[in-house]
Coordinates of C-alpha atoms in Angstrom, one line a residue:
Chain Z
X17 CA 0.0 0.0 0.0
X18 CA 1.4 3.5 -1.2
X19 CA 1.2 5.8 1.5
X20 CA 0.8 9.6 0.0
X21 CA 1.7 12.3 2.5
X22 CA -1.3 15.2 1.4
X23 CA 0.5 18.3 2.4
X24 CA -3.2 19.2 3.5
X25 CA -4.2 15.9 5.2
X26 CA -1.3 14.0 6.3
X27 CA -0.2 10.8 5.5
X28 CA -2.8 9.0 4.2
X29 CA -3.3 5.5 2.1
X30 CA -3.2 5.3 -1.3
X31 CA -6.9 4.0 -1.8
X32 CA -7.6 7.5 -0.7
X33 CA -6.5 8.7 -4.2
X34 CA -7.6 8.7 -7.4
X35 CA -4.0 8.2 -10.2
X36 CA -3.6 11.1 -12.5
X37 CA -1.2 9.3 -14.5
X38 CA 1.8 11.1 -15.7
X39 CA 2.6 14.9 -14.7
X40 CA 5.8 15.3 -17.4
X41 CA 3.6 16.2 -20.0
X42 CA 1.8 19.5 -20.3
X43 CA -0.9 20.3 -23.5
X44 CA 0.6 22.8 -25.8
X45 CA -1.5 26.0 -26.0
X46 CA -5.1 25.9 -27.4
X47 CA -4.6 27.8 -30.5
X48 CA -1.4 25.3 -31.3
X49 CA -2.5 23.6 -34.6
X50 CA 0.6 21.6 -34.3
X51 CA 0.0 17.9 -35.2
X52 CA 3.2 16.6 -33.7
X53 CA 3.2 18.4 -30.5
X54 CA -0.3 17.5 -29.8
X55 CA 0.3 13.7 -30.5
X56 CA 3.1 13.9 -28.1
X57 CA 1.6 15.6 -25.4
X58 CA -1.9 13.3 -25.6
X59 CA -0.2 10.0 -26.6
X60 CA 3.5 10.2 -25.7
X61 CA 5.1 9.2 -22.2
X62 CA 8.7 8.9 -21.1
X63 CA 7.1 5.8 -19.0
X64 CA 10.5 6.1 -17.1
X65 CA 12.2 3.2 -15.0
X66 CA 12.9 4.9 -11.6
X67 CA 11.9 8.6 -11.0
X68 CA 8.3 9.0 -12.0
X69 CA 6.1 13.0 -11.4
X70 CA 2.9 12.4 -11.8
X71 CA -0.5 13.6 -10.3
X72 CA -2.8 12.2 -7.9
X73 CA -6.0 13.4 -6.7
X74 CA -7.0 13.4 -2.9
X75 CA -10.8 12.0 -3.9
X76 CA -11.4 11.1 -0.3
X77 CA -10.1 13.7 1.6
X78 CA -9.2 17.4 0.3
X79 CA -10.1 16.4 -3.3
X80 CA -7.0 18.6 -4.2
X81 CA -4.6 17.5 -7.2
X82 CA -1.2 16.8 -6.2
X83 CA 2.3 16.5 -7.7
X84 CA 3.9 13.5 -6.8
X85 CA 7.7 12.4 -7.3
X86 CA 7.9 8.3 -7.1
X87 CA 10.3 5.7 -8.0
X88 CA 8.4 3.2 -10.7
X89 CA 10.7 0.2 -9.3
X90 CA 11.2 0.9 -5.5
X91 CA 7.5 2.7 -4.9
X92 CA 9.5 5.3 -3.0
X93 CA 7.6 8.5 -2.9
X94 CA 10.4 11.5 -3.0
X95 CA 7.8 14.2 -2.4
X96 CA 4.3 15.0 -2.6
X97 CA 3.2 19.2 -3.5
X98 CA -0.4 20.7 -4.5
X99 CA -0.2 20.3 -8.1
X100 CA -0.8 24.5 -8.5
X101 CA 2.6 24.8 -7.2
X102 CA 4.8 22.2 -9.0
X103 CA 6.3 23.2 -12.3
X104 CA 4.2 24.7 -14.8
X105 CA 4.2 21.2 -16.9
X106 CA 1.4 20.1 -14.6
X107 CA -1.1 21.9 -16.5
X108 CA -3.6 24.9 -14.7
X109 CA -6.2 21.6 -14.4
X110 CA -3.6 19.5 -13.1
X111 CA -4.3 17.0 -16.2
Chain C
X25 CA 16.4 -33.4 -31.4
X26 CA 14.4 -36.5 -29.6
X27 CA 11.2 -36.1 -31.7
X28 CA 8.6 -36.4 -28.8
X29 CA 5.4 -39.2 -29.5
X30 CA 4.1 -42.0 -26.9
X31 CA 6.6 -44.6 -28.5
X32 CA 9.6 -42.3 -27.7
X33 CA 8.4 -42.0 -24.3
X34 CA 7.6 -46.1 -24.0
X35 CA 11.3 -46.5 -25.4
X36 CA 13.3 -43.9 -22.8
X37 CA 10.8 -45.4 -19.8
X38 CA 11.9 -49.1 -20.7
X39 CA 15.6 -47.5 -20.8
X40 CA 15.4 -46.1 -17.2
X41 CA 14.7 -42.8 -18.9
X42 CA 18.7 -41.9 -20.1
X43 CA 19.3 -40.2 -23.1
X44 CA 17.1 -37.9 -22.8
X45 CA 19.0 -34.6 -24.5
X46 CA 18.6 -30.8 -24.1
X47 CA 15.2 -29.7 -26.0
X48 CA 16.9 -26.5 -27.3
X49 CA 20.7 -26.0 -26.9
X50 CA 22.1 -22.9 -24.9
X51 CA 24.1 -21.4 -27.5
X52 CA 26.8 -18.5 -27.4
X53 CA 26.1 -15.2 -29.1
X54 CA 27.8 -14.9 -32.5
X55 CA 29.0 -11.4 -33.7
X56 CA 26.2 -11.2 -35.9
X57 CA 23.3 -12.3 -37.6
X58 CA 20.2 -11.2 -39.7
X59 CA 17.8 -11.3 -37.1
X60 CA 18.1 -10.5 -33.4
X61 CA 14.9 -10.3 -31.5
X62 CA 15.0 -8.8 -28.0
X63 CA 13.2 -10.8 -24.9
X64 CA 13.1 -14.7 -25.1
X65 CA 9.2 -15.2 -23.6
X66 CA 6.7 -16.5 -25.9
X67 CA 6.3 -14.0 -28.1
X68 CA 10.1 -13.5 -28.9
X69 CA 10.4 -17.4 -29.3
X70 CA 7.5 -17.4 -31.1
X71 CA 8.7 -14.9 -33.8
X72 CA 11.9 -16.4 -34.4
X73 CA 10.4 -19.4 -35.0
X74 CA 8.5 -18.5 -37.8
X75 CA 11.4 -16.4 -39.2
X76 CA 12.9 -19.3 -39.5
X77 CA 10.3 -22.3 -40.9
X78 CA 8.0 -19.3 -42.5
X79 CA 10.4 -17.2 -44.2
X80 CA 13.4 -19.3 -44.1
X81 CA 15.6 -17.1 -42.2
X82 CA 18.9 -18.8 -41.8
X83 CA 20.8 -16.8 -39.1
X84 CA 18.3 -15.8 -36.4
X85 CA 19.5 -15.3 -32.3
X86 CA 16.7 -15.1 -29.2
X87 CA 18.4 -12.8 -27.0
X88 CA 16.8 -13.2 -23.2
X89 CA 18.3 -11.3 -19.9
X90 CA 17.1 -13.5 -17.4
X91 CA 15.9 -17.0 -18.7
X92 CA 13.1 -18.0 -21.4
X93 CA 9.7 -18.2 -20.3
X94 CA 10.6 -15.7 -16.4
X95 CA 9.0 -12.8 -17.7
X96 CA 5.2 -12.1 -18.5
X97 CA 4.9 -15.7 -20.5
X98 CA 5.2 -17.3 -16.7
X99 CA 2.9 -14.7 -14.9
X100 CA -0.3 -14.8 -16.5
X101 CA -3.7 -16.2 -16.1
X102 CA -3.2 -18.7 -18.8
X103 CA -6.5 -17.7 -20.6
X104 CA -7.1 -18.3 -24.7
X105 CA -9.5 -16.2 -26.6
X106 CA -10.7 -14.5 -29.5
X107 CA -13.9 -12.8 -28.3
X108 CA -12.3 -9.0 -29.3
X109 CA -14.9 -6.8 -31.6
X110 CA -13.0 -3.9 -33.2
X111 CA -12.1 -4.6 -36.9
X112 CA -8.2 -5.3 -36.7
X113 CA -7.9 -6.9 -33.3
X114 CA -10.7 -9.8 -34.7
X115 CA -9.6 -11.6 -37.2
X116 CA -6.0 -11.3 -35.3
X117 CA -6.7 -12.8 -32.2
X118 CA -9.2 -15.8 -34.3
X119 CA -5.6 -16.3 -36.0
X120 CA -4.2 -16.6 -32.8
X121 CA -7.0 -18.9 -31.4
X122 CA -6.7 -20.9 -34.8
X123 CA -2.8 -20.9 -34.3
X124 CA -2.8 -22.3 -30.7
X125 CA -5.4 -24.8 -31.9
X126 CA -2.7 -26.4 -33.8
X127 CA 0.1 -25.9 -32.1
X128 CA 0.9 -28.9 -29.8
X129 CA 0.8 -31.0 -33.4
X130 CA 2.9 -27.8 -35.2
X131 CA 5.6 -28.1 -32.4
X132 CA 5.8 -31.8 -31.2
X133 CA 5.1 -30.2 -27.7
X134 CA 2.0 -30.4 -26.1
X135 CA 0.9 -26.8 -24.9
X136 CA -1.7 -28.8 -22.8
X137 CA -4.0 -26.3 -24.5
X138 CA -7.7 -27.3 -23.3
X139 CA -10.7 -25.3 -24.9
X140 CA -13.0 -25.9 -22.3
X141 CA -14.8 -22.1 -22.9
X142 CA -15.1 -18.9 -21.7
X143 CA -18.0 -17.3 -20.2
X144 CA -18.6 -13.4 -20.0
X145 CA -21.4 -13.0 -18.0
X146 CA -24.1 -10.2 -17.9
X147 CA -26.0 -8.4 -15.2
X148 CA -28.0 -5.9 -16.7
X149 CA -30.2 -5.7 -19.9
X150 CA -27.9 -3.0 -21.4
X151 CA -24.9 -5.4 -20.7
X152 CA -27.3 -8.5 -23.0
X153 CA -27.4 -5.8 -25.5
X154 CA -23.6 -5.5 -25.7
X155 CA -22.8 -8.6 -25.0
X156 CA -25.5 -10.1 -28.4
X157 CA -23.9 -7.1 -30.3
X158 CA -20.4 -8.3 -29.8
X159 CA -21.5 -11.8 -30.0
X160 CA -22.8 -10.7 -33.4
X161 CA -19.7 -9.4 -34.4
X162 CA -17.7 -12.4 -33.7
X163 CA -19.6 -14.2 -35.6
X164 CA -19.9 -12.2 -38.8
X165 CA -16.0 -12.4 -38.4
X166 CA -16.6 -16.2 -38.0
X167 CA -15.8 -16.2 -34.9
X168 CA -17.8 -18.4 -32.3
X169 CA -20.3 -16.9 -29.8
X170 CA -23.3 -17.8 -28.3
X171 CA -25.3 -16.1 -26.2
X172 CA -27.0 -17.7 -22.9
X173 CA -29.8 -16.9 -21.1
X174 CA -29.9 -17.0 -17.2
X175 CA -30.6 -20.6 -16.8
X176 CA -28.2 -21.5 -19.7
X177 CA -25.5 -20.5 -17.8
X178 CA -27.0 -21.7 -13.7
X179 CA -27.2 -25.3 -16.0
X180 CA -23.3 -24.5 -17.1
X181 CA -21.3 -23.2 -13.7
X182 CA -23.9 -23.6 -10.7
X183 CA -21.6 -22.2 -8.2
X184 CA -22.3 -18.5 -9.6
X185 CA -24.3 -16.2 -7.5
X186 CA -27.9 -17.3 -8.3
X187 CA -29.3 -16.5 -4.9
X188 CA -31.6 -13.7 -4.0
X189 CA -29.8 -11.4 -2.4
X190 CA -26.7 -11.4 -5.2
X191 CA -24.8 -8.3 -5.3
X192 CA -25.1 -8.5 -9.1
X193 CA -27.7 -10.9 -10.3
X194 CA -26.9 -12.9 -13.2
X195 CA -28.9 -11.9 -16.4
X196 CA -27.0 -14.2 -18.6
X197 CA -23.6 -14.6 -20.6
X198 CA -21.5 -14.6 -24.0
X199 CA -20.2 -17.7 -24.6
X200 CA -16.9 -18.6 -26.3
X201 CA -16.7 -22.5 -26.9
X202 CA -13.2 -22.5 -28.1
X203 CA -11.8 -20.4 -25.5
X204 CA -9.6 -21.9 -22.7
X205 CA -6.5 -22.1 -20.9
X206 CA -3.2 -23.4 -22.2
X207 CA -0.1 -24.2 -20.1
X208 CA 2.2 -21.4 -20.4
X209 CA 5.9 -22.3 -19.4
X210 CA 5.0 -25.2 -22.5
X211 CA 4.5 -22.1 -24.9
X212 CA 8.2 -20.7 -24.4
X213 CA 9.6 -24.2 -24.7
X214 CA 7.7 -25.4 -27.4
X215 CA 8.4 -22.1 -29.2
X216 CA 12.1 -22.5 -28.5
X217 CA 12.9 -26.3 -29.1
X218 CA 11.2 -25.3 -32.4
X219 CA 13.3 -22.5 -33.0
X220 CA 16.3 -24.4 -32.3
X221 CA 15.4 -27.0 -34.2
X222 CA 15.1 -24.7 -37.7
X223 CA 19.0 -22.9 -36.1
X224 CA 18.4 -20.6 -33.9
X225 CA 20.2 -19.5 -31.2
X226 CA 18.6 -18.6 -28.1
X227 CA 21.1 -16.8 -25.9
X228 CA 20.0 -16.6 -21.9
X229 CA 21.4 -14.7 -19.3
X230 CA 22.2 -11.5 -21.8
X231 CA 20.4 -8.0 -21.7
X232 CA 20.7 -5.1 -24.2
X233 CA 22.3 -2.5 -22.9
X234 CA 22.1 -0.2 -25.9
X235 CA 22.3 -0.3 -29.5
X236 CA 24.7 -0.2 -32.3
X237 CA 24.2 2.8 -34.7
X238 CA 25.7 3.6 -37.7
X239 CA 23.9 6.7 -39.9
X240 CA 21.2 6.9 -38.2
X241 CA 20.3 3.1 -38.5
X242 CA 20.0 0.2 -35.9
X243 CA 23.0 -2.0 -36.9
X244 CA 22.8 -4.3 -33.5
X245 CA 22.7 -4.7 -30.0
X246 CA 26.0 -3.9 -27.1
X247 CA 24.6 -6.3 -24.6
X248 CA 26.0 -7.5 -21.2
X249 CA 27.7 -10.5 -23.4
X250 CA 29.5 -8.5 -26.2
X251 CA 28.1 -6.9 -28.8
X252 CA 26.2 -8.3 -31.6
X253 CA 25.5 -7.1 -35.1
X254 CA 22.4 -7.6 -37.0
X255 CA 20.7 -6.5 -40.2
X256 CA 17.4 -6.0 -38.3
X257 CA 16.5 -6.3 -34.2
X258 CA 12.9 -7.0 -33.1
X259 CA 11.9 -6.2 -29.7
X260 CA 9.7 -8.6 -27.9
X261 CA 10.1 -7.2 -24.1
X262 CA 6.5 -6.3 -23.6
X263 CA 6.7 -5.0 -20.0
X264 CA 9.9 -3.2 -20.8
X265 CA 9.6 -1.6 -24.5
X266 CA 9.4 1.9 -24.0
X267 CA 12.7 0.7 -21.7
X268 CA 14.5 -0.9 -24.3
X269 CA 12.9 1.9 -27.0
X270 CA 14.6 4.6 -25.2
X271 CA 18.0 3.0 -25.5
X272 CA 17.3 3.9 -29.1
X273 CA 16.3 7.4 -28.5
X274 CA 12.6 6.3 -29.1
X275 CA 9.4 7.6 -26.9
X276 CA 6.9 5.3 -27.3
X277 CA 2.4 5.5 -26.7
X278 CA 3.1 3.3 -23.9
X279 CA 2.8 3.6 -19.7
X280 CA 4.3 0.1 -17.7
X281 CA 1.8 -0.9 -15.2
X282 CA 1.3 -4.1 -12.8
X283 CA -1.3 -7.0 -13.1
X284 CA -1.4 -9.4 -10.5
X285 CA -2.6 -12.8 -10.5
X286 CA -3.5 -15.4 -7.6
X287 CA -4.3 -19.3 -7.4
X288 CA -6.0 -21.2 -4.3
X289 CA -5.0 -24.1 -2.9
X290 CA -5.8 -27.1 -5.2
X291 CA -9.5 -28.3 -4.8
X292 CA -11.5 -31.1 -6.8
X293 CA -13.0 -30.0 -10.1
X294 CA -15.4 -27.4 -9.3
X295 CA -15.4 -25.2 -12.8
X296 CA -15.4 -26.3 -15.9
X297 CA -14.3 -23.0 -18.3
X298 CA -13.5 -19.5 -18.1
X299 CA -15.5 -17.2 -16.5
X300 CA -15.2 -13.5 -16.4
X301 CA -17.1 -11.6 -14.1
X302 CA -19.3 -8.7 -16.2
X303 CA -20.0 -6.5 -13.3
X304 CA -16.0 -5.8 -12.8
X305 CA -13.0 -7.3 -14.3
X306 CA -12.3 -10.9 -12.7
X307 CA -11.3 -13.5 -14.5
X308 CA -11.1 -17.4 -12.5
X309 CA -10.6 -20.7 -13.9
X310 CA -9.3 -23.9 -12.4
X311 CA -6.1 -24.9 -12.9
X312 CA -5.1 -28.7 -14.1
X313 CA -3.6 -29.5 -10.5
X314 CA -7.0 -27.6 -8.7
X315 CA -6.0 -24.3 -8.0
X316 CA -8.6 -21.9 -8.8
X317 CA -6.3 -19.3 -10.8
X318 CA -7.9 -15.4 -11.1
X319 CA -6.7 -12.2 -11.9
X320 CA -8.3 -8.7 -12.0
X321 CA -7.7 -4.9 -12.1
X322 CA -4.3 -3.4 -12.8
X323 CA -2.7 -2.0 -9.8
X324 CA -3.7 1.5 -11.2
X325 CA 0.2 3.4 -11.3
X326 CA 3.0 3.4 -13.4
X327 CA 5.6 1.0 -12.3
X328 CA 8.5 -1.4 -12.9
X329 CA 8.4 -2.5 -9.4
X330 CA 6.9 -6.9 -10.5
X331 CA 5.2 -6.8 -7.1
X332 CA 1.2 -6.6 -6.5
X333 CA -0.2 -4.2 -3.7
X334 CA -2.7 -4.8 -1.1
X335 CA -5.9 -2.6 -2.6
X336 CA -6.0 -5.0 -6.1
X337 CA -5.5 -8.2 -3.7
X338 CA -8.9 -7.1 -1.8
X339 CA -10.7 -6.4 -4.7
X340 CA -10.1 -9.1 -6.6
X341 CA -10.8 -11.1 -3.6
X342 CA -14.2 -8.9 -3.2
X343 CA -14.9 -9.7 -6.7
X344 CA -14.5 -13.4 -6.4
X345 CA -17.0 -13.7 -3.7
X346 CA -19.2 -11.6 -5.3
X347 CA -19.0 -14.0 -8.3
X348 CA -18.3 -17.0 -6.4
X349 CA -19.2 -17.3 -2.6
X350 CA -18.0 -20.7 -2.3
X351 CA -14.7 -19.1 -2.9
X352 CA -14.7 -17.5 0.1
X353 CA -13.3 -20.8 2.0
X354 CA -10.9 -21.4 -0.2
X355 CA -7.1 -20.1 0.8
X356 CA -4.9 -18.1 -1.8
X357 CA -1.8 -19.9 -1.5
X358 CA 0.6 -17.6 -4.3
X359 CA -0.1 -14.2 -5.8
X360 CA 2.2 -12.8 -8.2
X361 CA 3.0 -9.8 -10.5
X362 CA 3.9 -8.8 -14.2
X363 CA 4.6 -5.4 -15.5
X364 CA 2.3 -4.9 -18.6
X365 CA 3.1 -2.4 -21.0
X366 CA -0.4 -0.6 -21.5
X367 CA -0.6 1.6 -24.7
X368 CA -2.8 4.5 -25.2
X369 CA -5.6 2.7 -27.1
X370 CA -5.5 -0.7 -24.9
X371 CA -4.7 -2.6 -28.4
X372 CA -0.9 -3.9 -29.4
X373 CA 1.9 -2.6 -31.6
X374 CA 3.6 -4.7 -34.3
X375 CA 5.1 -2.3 -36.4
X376 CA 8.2 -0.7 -37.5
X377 CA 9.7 1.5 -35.7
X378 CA 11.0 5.3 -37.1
X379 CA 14.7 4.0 -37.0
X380 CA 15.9 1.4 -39.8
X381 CA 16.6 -1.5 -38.8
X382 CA 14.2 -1.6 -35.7
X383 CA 11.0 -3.3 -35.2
X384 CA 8.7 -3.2 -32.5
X385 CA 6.2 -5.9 -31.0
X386 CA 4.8 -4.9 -27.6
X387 CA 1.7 -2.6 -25.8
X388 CA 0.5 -6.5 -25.3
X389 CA -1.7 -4.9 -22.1
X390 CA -3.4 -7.5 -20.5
X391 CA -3.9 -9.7 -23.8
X392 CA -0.6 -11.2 -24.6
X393 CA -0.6 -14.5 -23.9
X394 CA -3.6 -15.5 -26.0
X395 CA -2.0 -13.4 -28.7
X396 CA 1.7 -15.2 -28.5
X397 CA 1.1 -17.3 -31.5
X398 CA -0.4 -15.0 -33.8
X399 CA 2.2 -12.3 -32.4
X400 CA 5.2 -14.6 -33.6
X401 CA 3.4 -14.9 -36.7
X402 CA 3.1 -11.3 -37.9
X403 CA 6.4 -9.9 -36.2
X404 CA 8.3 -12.4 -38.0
X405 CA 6.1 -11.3 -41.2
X406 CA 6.8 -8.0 -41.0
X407 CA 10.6 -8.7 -40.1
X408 CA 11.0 -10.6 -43.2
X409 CA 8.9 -8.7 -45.6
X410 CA 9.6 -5.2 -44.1
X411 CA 6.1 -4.6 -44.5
X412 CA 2.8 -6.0 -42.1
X413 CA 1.1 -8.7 -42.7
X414 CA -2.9 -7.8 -43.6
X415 CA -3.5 -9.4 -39.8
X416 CA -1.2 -6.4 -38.0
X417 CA -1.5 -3.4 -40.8
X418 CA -3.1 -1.9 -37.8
X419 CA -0.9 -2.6 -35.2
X420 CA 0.8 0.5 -36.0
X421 CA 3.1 2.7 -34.3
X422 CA 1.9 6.0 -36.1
X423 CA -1.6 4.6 -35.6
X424 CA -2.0 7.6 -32.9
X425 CA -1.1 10.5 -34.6
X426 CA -3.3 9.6 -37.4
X427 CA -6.1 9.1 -35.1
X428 CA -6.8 5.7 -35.7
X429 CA -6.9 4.4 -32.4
X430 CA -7.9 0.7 -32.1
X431 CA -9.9 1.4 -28.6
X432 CA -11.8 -1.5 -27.5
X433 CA -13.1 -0.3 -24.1
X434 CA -13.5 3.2 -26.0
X435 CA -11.0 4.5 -22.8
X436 CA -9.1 7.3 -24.3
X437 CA -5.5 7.8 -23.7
X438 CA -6.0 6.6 -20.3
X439 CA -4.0 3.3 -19.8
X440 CA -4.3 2.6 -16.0
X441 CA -7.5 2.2 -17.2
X442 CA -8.1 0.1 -19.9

């Protein structure tokens, strides 16, 4: 069982939270008619072995989004941040 | 090679059983050859044998880092089937179905394949309606389906929820006859004495640690055993392709995620087939030495990590009852845990990749086993030919950015969810 430390909440267990999936990617701007750019950002992942950022949502507590830092091998969580204040990749949705 | 029949086995038995030999040899990489494929589990045995007896390939090597068979092709759920709806997965997984059908006589190895039949079952009338409409499907493709009412399937697997108080009463079911189960370690080493058999090598105990480039084109593999050149390297490491990919400098539609899979303790026969629970996604069937064997949910994050967590073990446990009560008194004796490589649409790739000289078959998500036959088939087709076979033309790689998604569930790029 992941245990995700909300910075709002506390520690709390992982069945608390709903995945996000992966935070790396950000959607290029609306008005961007770029093919390629959008392809990568909607289909594309690093899918990385070791550090992973990606979001989570507090659904049963807070219901905020967070930015989480996790190891894809060890399950180590580095650090957990409300997804408004981690880098602007994240997206203003957090998606 | 001991060609394998009742009279060889009467003959070594009245011997004491000596001279038995190896059934593939563990050969020594080479410095090259035309083919290298990547991961030595079913799939990449699979496609180097038919390099070899389909398109007569004459200097083909496996290369596996651990040994054949310890990835994904030993951690599944054993389950056969072809009961897939969108045009380009159909009449692939019916050639994979058809394949496995023959392939204990095709190998000389029996892949204890049993197509005892899968049940899907229903619980609500929208759920019949899906369930006759893919039924339909299968069946234009030629696929077998049949469609069971309530009591059809009570008469068929009694020890389903038909009580009362049922969480989620049972409506009725689709019914695939020539589903089943097939003993998966028997895949990878039917695959590979086969292979062996038509020359190739199958090299354990080496992984790729990068690739060999030369103008802008994959030339081979530098592995933890030397390297070795090759006009053209397939990767079968479904689990680990957008790993191996990146060594390449490729990004791939792909996220690696964990299934997990449990058996009981061994009980009499109690279920005849396959059944998959429609009201959430469990899968049980009984195993030839009695275990009841299920699976369910992935674990629901990216990860590497080949270990299950605690939330999927309680559902799937939660499902099972729900399905099964009897199940409740039975104790889960092993659980294990394969990484899955889960592409944006749910459906697989077998396609060239951007680079010369490298191919890709993987995004396998939770259906690679039943597709390892048909897999081999069509990587080594498009190996040989440099071009896919009709079966895989839509197994692309590019299939995203033209917006032809292959989306069974209709998910969206969402594969923790699929």
């Amino acid at each position: 069982m992941l245990r995700i430390a909300c910075p709002y909440c506390g520690e709390r267990d992982q069945v608390e939270f709903t995945y996000g999936g992966d935070a790396a990617s950000g959607f290029p701007a609306l008005a961007d008619a770029d093919l390629d750019r959008w392809t990568d950002a909607v289909f594309i992942r690093d899918n990385p072995r070791g550090e992973h950022r990606e979001l989570w949502q507090h659904q049963h507590g807070c219901r905020q989004w967070l930015y989480v830092v996790r190891d894809t091998v060890t399950h180590a969580i580095q650090s957990v941040v409300p997804a408004r204040d981690a880098s602007p990749a994240a997206g203003a949705d957090g998606r | 090679m001991t060609h394998y029949s009742a009279f060889t086995l009467i003959r070594k038995a009245l011997g004491a059983n000596r001279g038995w030999t190896r059934a593939w040899r563990n050969a020594e990489p080479r410095a090259g050859y035309d083919f290298v494929i990547v991961g030595g589990g079913g799939h990449g045995l699979a496609t180097a044998y038919y390099l070899a007896k389909e398109h007569g390939a004459a200097s083909v090597a496996v290369i596996e880092k651990g040994y054949i068979g310890g990835g994904n092709t030993g951690r599944n759920t054993t389950i056969v089937r072809s009961n897939y709806m969108i045009d380009g997965n159909t009449r692939f997984y019916e050639k994979s179905l058809q394949l496995w059908e023959e392939m204990s006589g095709e190998l000389n190895f029996n892949v204890m394949l049993s197509q005892r039949g899968q049940l899907n079952t229903c619980h609500s009338p929208a759920q019949m309606d899906a369930a006759a409409r893919r039924g339909n499907i299968m069946r234009m493709n030629g696929i077998d389906a049949e469609l069971l009412t309530r009591e059809e399937v009570r008469r068929r697997v009694p020890i389903l929820d038909f009580s009362d108080h049922a969480r989620f009463p049972i409506l009725g079911a689709l019914w695939q006859q020539r589903a089943g189960v097939a003993r998966h370690d028997a895949v990878a080493w039917g695959y590979a004495r086969g292979a062996d058999r038509h020359g190739v090598d199958i090299i354990q105990g080496c992984e790729v640690k990068g690739f060999l480039q030369e103008q802008g084109r994959i030339v081979g593999v530098r592995t933890t055993r030397g390297d070795i050149r090759a006009q053209k390297v397939g990767l079968a490491v479904a689990g680990h392709t957008s790993h191996v990919a990146r060594m390449a400098g490729l990004r791939l539609p792909i996220e690696t995620h964990l299934l997990q899979a449990f058996a009981t303790e061994p009980v009499k026969p109690m279920l005849h087939c396959v059944v998959s629970f429609g009201a959430a996604h469990f899968y049980v069937s009984q195993d030839d030495k009695g275990g009841l064997v299920m699976g369910s949910d992935l674990d629901g994050y990216n990860s590497y990590g080949q270990r299950g967590d605690l939330p999927i073990v309680e559902e799937t446990m939660a499902d099972a009852k729900a399905l099964i009560p009897l199940l409740s008194r039975l104790r889960v004796v092993r659980q294990w845990s394969g990484v899955m490589d889960m592409t944006m649409d749910g459906s697989p790739i077998i396609s060239k990749s951007p680079i010369d000289g490298l191919y890709i078959d993987g995004g396998w998500c939770y259906g690679g086993f039943k597709a390892t036959p048909a897999s081999g088939w069509c990587f080594a087709h498009t190996l040989a030919k440099d071009r896919p076979h009709e079966l895989n033309e839509r197994f692309t790689l590019d299939r995203f950015r033209r917006g032809h998604q292959l989306d069974e569930k209709g998910g969206g790029p969402t594969p923790w969810a699929h």
